[in-house]
mmCIF file of N, CA and C in Angstrom:
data_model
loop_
_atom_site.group_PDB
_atom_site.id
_atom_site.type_symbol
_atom_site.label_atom_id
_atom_site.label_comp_id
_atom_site.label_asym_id
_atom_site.label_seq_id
_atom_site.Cartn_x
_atom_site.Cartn_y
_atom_site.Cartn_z
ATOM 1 N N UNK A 15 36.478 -62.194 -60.128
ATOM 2 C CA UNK A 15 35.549 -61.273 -60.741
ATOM 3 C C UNK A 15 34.379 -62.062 -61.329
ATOM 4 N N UNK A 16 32.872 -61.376 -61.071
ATOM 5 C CA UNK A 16 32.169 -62.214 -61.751
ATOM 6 C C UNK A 16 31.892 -61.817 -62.925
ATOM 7 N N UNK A 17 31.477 -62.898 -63.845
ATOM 8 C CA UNK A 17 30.501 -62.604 -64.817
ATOM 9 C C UNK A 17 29.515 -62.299 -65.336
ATOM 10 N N UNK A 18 29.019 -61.379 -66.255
ATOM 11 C CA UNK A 18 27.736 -60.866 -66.522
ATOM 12 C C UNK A 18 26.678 -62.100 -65.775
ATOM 13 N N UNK A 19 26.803 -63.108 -66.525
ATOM 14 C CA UNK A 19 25.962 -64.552 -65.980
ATOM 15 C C UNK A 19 25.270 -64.369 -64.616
ATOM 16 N N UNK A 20 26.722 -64.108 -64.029
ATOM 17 C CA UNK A 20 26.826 -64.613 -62.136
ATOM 18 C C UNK A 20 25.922 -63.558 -61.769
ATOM 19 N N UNK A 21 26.202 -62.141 -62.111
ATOM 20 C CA UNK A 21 25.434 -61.038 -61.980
ATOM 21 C C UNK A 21 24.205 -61.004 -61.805
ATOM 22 N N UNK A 22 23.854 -61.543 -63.239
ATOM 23 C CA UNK A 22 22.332 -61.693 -63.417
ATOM 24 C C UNK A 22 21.610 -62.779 -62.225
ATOM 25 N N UNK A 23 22.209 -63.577 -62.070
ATOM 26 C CA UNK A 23 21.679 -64.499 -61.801
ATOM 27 C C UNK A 23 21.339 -64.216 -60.111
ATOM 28 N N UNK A 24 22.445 -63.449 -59.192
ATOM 29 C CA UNK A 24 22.254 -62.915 -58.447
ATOM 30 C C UNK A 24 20.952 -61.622 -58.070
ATOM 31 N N UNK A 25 20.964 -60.768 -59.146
ATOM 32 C CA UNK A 25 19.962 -60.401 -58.852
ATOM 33 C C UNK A 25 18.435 -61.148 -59.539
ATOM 34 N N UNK A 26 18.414 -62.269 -59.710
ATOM 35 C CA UNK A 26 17.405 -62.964 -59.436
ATOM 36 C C UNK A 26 16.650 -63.679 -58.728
ATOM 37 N N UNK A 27 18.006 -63.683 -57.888
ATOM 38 C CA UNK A 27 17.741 -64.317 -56.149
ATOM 39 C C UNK A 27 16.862 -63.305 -55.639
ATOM 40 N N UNK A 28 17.353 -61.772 -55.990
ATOM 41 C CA UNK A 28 16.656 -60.826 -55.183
ATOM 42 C C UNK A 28 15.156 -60.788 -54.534
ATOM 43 N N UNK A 29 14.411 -61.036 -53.715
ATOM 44 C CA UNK A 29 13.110 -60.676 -53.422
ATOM 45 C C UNK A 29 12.783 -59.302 -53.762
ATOM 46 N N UNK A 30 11.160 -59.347 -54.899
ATOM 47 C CA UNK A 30 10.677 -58.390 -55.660
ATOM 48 C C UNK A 30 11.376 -56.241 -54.549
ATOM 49 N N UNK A 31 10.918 -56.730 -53.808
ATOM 50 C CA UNK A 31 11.076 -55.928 -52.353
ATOM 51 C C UNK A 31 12.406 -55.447 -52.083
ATOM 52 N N UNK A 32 13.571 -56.031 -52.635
ATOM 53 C CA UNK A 32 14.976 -56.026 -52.106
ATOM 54 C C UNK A 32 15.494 -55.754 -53.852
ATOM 55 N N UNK A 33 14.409 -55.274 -54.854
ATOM 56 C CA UNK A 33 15.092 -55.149 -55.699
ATOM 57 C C UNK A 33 15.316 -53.895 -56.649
ATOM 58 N N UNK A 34 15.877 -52.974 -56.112
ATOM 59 C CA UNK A 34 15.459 -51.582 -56.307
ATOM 60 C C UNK A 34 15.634 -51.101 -57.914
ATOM 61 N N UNK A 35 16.251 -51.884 -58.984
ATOM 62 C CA UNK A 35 16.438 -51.829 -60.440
ATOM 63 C C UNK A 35 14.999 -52.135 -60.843
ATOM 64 N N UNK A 36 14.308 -53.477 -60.563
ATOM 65 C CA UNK A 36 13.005 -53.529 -60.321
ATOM 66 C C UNK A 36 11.879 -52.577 -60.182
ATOM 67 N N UNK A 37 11.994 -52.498 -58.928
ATOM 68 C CA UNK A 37 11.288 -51.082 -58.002
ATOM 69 C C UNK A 37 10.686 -49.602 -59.240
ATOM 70 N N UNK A 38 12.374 -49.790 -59.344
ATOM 71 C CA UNK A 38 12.522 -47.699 -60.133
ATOM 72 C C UNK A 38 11.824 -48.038 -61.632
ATOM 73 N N UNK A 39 11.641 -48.919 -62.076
ATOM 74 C CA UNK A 39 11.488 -49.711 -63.640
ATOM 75 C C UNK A 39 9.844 -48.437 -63.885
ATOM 76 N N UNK A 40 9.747 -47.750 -64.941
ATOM 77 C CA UNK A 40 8.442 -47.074 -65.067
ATOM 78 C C UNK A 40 7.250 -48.042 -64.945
ATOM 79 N N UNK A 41 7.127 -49.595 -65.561
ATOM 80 C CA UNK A 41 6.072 -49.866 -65.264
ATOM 81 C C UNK A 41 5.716 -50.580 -63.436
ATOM 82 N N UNK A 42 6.179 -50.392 -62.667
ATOM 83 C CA UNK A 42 6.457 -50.445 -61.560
ATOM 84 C C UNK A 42 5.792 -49.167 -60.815
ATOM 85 N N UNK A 43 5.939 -48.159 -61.702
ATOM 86 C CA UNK A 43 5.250 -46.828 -61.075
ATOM 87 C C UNK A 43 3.858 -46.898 -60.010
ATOM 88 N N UNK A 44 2.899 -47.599 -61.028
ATOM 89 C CA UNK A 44 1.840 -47.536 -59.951
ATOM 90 C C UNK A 44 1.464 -48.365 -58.633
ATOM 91 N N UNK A 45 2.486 -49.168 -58.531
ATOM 92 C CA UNK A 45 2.737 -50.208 -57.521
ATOM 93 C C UNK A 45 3.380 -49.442 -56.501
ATOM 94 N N UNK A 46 4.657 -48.118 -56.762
ATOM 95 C CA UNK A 46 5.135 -47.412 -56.006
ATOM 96 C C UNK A 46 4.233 -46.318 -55.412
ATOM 97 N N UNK A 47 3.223 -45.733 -56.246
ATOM 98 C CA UNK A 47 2.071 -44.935 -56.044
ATOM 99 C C UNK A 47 1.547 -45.346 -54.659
ATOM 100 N N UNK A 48 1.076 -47.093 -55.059
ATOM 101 C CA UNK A 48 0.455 -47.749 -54.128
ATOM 102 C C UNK A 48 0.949 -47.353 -52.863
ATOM 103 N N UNK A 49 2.043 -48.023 -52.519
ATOM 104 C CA UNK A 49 3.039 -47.990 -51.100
ATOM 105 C C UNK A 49 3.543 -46.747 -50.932
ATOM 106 N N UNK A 50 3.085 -45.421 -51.542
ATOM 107 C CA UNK A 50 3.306 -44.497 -50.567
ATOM 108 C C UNK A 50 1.703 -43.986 -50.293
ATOM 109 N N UNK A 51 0.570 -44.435 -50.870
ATOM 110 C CA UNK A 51 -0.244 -44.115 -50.333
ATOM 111 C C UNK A 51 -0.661 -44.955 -48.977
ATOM 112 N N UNK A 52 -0.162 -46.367 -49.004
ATOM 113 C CA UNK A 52 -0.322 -47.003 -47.590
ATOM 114 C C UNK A 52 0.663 -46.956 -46.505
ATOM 115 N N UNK A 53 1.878 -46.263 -47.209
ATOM 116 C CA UNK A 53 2.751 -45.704 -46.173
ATOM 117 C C UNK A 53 2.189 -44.824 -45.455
ATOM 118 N N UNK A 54 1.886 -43.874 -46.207
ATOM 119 C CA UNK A 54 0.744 -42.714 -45.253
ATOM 120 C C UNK A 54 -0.321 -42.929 -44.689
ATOM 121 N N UNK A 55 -1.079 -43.800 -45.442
ATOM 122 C CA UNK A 55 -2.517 -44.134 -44.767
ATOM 123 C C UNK A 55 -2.073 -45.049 -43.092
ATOM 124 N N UNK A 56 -1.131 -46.070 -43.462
ATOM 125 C CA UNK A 56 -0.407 -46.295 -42.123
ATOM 126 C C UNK A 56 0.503 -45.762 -40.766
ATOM 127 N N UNK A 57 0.565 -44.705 -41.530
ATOM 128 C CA UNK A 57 1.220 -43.744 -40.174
ATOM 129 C C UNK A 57 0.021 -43.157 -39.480
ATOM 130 N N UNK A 58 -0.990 -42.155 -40.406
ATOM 131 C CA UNK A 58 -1.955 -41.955 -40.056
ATOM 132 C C UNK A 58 -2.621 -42.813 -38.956
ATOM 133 N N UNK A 59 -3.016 -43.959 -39.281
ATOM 134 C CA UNK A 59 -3.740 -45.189 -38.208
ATOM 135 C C UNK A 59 -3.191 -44.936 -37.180
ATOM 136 N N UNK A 60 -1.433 -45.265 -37.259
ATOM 137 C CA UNK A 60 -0.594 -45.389 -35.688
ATOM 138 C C UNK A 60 -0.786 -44.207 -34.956
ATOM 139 N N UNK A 61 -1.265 -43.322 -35.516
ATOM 140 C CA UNK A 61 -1.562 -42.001 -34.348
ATOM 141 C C UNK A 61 -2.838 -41.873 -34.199
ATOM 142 N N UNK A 62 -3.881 -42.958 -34.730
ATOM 143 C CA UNK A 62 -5.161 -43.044 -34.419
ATOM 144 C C UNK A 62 -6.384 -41.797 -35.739
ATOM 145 N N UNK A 63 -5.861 -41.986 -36.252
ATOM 146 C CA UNK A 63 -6.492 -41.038 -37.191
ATOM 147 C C UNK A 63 -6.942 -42.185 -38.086
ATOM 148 N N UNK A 64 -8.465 -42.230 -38.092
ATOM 149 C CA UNK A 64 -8.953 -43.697 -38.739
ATOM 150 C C UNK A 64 -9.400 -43.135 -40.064
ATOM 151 N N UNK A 65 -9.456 -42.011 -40.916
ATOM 152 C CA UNK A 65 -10.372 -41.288 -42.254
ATOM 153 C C UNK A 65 -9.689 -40.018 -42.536
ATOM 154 N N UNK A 66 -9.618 -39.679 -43.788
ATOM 155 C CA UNK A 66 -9.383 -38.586 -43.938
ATOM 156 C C UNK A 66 -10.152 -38.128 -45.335
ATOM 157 N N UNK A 67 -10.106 -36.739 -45.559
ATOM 158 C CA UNK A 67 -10.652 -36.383 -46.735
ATOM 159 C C UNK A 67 -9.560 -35.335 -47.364
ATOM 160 N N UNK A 68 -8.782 -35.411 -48.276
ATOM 161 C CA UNK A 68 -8.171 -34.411 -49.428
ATOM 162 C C UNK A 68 -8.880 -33.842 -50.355
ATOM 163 N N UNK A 69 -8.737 -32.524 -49.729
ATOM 164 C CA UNK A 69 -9.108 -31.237 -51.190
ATOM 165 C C UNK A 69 -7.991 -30.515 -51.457
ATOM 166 N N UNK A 70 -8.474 -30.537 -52.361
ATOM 167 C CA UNK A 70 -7.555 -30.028 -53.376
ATOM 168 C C UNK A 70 -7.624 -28.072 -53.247
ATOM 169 N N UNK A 71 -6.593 -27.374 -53.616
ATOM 170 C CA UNK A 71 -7.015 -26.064 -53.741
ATOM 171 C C UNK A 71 -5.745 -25.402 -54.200
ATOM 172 N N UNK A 72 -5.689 -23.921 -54.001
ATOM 173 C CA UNK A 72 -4.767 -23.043 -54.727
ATOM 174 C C UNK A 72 -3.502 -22.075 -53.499
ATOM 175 N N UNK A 73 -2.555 -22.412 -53.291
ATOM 176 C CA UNK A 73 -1.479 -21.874 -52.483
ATOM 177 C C UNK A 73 -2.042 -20.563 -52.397
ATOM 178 N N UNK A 74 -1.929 -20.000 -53.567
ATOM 179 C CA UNK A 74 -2.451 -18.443 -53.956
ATOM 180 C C UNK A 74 -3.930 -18.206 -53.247
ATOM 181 N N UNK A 75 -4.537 -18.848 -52.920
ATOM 182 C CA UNK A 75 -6.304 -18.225 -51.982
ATOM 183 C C UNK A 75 -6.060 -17.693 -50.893
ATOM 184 N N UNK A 76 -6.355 -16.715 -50.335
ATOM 185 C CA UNK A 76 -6.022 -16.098 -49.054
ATOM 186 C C UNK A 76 -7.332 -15.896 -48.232
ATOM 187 N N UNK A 77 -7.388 -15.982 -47.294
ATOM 188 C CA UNK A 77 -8.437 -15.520 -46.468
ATOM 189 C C UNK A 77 -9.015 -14.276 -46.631
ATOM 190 N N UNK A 78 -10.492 -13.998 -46.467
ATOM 191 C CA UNK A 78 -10.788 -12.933 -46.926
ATOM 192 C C UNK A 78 -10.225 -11.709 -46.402
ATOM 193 N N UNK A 79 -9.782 -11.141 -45.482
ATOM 194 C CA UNK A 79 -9.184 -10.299 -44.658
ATOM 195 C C UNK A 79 -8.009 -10.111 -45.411
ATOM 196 N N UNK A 80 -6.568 -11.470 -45.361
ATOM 197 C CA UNK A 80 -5.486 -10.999 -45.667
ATOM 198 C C UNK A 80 -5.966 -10.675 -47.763
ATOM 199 N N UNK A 81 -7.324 -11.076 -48.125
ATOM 200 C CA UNK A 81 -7.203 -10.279 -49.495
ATOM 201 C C UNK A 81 -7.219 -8.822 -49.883
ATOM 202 N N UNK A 82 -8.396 -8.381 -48.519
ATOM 203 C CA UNK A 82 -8.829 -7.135 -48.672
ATOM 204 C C UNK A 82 -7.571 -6.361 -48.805
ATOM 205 N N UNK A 83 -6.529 -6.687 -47.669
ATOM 206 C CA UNK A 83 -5.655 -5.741 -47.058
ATOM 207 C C UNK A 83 -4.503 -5.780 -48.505
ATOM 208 N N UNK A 84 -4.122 -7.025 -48.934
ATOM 209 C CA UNK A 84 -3.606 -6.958 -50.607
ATOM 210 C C UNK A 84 -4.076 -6.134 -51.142
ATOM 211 N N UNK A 85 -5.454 -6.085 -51.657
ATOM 212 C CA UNK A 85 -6.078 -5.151 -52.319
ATOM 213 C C UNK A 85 -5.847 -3.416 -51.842
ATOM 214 N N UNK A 86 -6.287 -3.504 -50.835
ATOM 215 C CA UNK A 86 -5.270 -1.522 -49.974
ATOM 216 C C UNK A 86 -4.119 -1.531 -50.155
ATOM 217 N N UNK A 87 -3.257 -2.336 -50.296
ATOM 218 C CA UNK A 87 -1.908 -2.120 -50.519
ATOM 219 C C UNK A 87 -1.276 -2.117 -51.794
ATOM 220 N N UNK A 88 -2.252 -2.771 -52.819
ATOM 221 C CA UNK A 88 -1.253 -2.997 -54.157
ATOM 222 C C UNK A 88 -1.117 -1.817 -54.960
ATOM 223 N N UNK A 89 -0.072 -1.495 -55.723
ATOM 224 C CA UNK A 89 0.167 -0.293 -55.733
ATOM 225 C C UNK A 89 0.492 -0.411 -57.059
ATOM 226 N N UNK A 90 -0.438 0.347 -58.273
ATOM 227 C CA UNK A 90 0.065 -0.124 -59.648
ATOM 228 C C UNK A 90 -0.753 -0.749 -60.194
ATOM 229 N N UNK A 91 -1.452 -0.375 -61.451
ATOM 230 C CA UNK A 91 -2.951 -1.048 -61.830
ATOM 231 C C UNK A 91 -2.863 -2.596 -62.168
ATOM 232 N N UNK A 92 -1.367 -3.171 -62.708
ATOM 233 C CA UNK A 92 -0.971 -4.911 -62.263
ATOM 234 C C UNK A 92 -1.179 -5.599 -61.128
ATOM 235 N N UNK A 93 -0.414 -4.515 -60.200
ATOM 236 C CA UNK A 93 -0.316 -5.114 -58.748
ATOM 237 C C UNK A 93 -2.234 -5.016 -58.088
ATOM 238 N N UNK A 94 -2.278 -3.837 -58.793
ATOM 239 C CA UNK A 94 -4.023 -4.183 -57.840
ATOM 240 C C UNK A 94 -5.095 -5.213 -59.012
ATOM 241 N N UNK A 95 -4.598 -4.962 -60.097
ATOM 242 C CA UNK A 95 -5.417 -6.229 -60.724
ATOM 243 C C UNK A 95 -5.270 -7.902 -60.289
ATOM 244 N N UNK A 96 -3.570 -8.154 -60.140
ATOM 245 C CA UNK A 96 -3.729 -9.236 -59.547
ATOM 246 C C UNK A 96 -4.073 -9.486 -58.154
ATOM 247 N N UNK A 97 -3.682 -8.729 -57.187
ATOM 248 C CA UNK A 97 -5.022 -8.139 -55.967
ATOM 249 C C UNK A 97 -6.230 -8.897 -56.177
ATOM 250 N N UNK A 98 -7.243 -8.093 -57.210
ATOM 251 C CA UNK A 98 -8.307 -8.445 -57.257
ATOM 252 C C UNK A 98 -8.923 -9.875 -57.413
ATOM 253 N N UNK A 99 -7.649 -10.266 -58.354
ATOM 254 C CA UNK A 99 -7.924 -11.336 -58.813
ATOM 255 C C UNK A 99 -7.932 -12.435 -57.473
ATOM 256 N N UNK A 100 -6.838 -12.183 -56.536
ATOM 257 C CA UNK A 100 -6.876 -13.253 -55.840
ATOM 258 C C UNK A 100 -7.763 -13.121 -55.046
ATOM 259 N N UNK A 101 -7.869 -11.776 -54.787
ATOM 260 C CA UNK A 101 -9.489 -11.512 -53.387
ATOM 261 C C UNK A 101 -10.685 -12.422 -54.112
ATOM 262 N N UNK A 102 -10.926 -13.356 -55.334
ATOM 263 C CA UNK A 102 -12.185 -13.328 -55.933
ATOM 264 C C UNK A 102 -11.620 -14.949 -55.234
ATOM 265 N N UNK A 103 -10.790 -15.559 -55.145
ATOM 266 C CA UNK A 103 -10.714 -16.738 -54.610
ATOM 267 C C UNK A 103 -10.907 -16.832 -53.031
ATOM 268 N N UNK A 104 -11.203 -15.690 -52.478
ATOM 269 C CA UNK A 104 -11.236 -15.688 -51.100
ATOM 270 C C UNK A 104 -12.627 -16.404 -50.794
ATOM 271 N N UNK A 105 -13.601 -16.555 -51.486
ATOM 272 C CA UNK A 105 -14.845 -16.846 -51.808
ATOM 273 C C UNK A 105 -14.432 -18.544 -51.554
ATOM 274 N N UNK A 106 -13.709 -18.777 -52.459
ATOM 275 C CA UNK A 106 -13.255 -20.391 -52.348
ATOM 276 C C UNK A 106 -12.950 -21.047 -50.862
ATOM 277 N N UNK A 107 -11.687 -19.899 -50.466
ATOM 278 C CA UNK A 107 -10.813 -20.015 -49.170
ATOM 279 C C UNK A 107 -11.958 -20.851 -48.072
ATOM 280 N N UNK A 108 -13.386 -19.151 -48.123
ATOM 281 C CA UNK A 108 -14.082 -19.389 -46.560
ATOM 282 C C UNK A 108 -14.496 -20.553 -47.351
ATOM 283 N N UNK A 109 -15.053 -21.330 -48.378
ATOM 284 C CA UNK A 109 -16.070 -22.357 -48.482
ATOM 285 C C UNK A 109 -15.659 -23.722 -48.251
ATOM 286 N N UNK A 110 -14.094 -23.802 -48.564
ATOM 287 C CA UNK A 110 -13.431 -24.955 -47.914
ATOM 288 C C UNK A 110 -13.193 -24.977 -46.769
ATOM 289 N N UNK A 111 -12.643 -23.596 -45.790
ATOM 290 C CA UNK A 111 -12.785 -24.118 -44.225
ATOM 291 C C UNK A 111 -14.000 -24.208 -44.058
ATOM 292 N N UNK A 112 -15.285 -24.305 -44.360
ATOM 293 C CA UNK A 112 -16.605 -24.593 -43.828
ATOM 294 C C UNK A 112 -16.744 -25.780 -44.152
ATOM 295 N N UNK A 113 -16.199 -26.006 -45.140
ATOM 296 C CA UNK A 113 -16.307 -27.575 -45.955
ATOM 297 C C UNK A 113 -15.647 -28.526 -45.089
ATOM 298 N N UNK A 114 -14.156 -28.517 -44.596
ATOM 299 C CA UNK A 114 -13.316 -28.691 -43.486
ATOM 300 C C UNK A 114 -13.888 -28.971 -42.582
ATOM 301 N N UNK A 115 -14.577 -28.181 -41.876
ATOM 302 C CA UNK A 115 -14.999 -27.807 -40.219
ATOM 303 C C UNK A 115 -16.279 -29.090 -40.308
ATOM 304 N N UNK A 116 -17.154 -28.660 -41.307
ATOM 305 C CA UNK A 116 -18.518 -30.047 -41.298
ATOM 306 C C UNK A 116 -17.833 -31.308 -41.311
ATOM 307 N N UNK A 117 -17.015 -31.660 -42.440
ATOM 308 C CA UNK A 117 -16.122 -33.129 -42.086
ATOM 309 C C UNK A 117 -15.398 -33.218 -40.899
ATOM 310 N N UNK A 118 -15.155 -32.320 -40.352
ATOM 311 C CA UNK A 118 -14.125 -32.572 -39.013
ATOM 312 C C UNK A 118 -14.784 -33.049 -38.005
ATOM 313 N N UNK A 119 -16.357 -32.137 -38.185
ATOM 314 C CA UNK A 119 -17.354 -32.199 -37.288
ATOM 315 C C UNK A 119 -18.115 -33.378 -36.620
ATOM 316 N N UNK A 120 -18.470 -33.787 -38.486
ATOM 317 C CA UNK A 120 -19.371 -35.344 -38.390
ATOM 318 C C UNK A 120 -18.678 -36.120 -39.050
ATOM 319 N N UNK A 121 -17.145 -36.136 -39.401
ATOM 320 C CA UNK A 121 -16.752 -37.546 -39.705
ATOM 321 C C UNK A 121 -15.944 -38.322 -38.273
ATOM 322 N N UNK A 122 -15.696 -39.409 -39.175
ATOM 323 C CA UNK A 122 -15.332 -40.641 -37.923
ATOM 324 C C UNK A 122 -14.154 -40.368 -37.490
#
């Protein structure tokens, strides 16, 4: 059986990489940040996708169409208020696929 000692000392052999007590440690966090953003940025490459752009937006925005038809259907001055509410993000919806479509258009 080993000893605390032997223990330690073993995982000091560890390479930073092979040392997952290390790794999980909170100040370690943004180093992990790092390597999953170049994990992704590297898969991306291998399928030839050289740029990308992330926006940000709201699950809840619907296209203007599927808002209207929310709005005819909600039934109940809640249900059609929040209706309304989301039809006012539909405004958002079309301006990011246009926003989308120009980067898709003229980026690299």
């Amino acid at each position: 059986m080993q000893d605390r000692g032997q223990k330690d000392r073993g995982q000091d052999d560890l390479l930073s990489f092979d040392d997952l007590d290390f790794l999980r440690r909170e100040e370690m966090r943004a180093h992990r940040l790092a390597l999953e953003f170049a994990r992704a940025d590297l898969g991306l490459r291998d399928q030839g996708i050289n740029s990308t752009i992330v926006v940000f937006g709201s699950a809840r925005a619907l296209a203007p169409r599927a808002a209207r038809r929310r709005i005819e259907n909600a039934k109940g001055r809640e249900a059609v208020a929040v209706a309304k509410r989301l039809g006012e993000l539909a405004v958002w919806y079309e301006q990011a696929r246009e926003f989308a479509k120009i980067v898709s258009e003229r980026g690299g």
